[in-house]
mmCIF file of C-alpha atoms in Angstrom:
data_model
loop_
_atom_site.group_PDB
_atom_site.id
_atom_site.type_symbol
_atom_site.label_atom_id
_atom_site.label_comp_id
_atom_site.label_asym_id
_atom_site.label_seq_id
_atom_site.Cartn_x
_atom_site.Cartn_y
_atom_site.Cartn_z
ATOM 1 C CA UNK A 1 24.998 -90.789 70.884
ATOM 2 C CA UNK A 2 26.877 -89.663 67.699
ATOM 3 C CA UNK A 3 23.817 -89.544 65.866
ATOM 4 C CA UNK A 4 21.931 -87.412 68.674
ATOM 5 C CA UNK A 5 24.925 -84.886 69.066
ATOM 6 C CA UNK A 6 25.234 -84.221 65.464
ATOM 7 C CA UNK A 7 21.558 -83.659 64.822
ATOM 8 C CA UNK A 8 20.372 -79.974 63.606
ATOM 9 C CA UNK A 9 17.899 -79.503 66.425
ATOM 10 C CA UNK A 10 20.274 -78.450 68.595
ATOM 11 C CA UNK A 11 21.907 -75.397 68.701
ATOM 12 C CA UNK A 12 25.545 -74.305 68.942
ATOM 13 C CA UNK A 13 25.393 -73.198 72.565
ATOM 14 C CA UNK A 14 23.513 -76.763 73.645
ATOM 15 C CA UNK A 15 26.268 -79.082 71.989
ATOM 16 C CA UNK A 16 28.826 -76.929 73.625
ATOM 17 C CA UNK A 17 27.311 -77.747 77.103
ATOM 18 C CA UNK A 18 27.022 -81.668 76.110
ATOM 19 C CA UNK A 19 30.672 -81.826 74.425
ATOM 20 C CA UNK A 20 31.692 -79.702 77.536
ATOM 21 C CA UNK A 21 30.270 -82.643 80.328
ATOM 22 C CA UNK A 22 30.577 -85.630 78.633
ATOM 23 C CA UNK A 23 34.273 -85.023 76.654
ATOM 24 C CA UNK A 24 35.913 -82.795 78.614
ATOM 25 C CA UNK A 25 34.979 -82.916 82.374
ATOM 26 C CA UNK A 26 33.969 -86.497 82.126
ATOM 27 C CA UNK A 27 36.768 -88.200 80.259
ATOM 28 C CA UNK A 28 39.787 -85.666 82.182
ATOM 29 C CA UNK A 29 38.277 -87.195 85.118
ATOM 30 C CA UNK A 30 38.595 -90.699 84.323
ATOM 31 C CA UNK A 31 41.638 -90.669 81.873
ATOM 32 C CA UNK A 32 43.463 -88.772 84.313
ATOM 33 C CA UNK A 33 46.311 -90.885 84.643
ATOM 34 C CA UNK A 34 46.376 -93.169 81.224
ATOM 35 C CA UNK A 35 49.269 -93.893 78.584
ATOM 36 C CA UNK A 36 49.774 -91.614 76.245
ATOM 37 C CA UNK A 37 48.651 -94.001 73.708
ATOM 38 C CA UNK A 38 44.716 -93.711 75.096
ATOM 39 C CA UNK A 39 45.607 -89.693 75.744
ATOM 40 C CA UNK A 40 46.043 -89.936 71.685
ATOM 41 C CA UNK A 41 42.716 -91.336 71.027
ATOM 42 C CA UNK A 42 41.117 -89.125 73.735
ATOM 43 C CA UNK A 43 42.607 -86.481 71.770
ATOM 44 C CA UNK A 44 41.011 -87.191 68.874
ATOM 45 C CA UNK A 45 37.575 -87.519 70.190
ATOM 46 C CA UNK A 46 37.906 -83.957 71.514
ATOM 47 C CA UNK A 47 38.776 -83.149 68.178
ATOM 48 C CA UNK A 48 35.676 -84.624 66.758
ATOM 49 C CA UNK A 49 33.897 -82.950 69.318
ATOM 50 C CA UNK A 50 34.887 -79.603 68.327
ATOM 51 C CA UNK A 51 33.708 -80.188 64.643
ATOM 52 C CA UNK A 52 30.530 -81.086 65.638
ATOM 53 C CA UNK A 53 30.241 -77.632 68.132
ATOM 54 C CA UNK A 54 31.937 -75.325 65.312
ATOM 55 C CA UNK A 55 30.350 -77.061 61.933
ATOM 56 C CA UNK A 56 33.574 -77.505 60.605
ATOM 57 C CA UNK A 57 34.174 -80.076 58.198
ATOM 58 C CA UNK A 58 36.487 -83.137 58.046
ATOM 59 C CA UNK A 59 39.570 -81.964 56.937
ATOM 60 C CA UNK A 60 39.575 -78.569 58.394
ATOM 61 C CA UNK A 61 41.810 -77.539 60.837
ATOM 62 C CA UNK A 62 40.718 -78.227 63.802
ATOM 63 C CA UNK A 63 43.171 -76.117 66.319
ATOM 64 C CA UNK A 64 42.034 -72.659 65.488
ATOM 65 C CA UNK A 65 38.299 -73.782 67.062
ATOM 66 C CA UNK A 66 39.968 -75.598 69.638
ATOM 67 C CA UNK A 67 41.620 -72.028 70.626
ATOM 68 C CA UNK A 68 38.395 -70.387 69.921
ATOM 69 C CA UNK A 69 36.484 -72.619 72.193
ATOM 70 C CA UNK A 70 39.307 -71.977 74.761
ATOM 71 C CA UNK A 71 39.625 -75.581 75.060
ATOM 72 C CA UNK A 72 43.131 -77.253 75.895
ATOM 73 C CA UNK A 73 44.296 -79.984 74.308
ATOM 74 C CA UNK A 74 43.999 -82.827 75.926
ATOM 75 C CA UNK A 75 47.433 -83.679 77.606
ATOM 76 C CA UNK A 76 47.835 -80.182 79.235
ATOM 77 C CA UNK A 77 43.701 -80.316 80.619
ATOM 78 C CA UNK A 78 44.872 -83.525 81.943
ATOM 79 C CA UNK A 79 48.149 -81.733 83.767
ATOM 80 C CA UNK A 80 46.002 -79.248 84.789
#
């Protein structure tokens, strides 16, 4: 799936709809009430997931897309 999501063929607006359903809606819904250990990891797959939507690379900061994108972080989407 990694492989797929970061391909070129896509465009910015497509991988925000996939990033949107499966990392966002999918995993708040399931995660929803999991330690804060596994709310860590989550955390960092949305991360991922925003580098892959905004092209950014590795060890750029990550939090000025996340804001961008309008996406919480993790903990407060799941309080939400």
């Amino acid at each position: 799936m990694v492989h797929i999501l970061k391909s070129r063929t896509l465009d910015r607006r497509t991988h925000l709809k996939v990033m949107n359903a499966l990392v966002l809606f999918y995993c708040s819904k399931v995660w929803a009430s999991c330690s804060k250990l596994n709310i860590d990891k989550l955390q960092s797959v949305q991360n991922f997931a925003c580098m892959i939507v905004s092209g950014i690379q590795k060890y750029d900061h990550v939090i000025p897309e996340l804001k961008c994108l309008k996406w919480l972080p993790v903990s407060s989407q799941l309080y939400y």
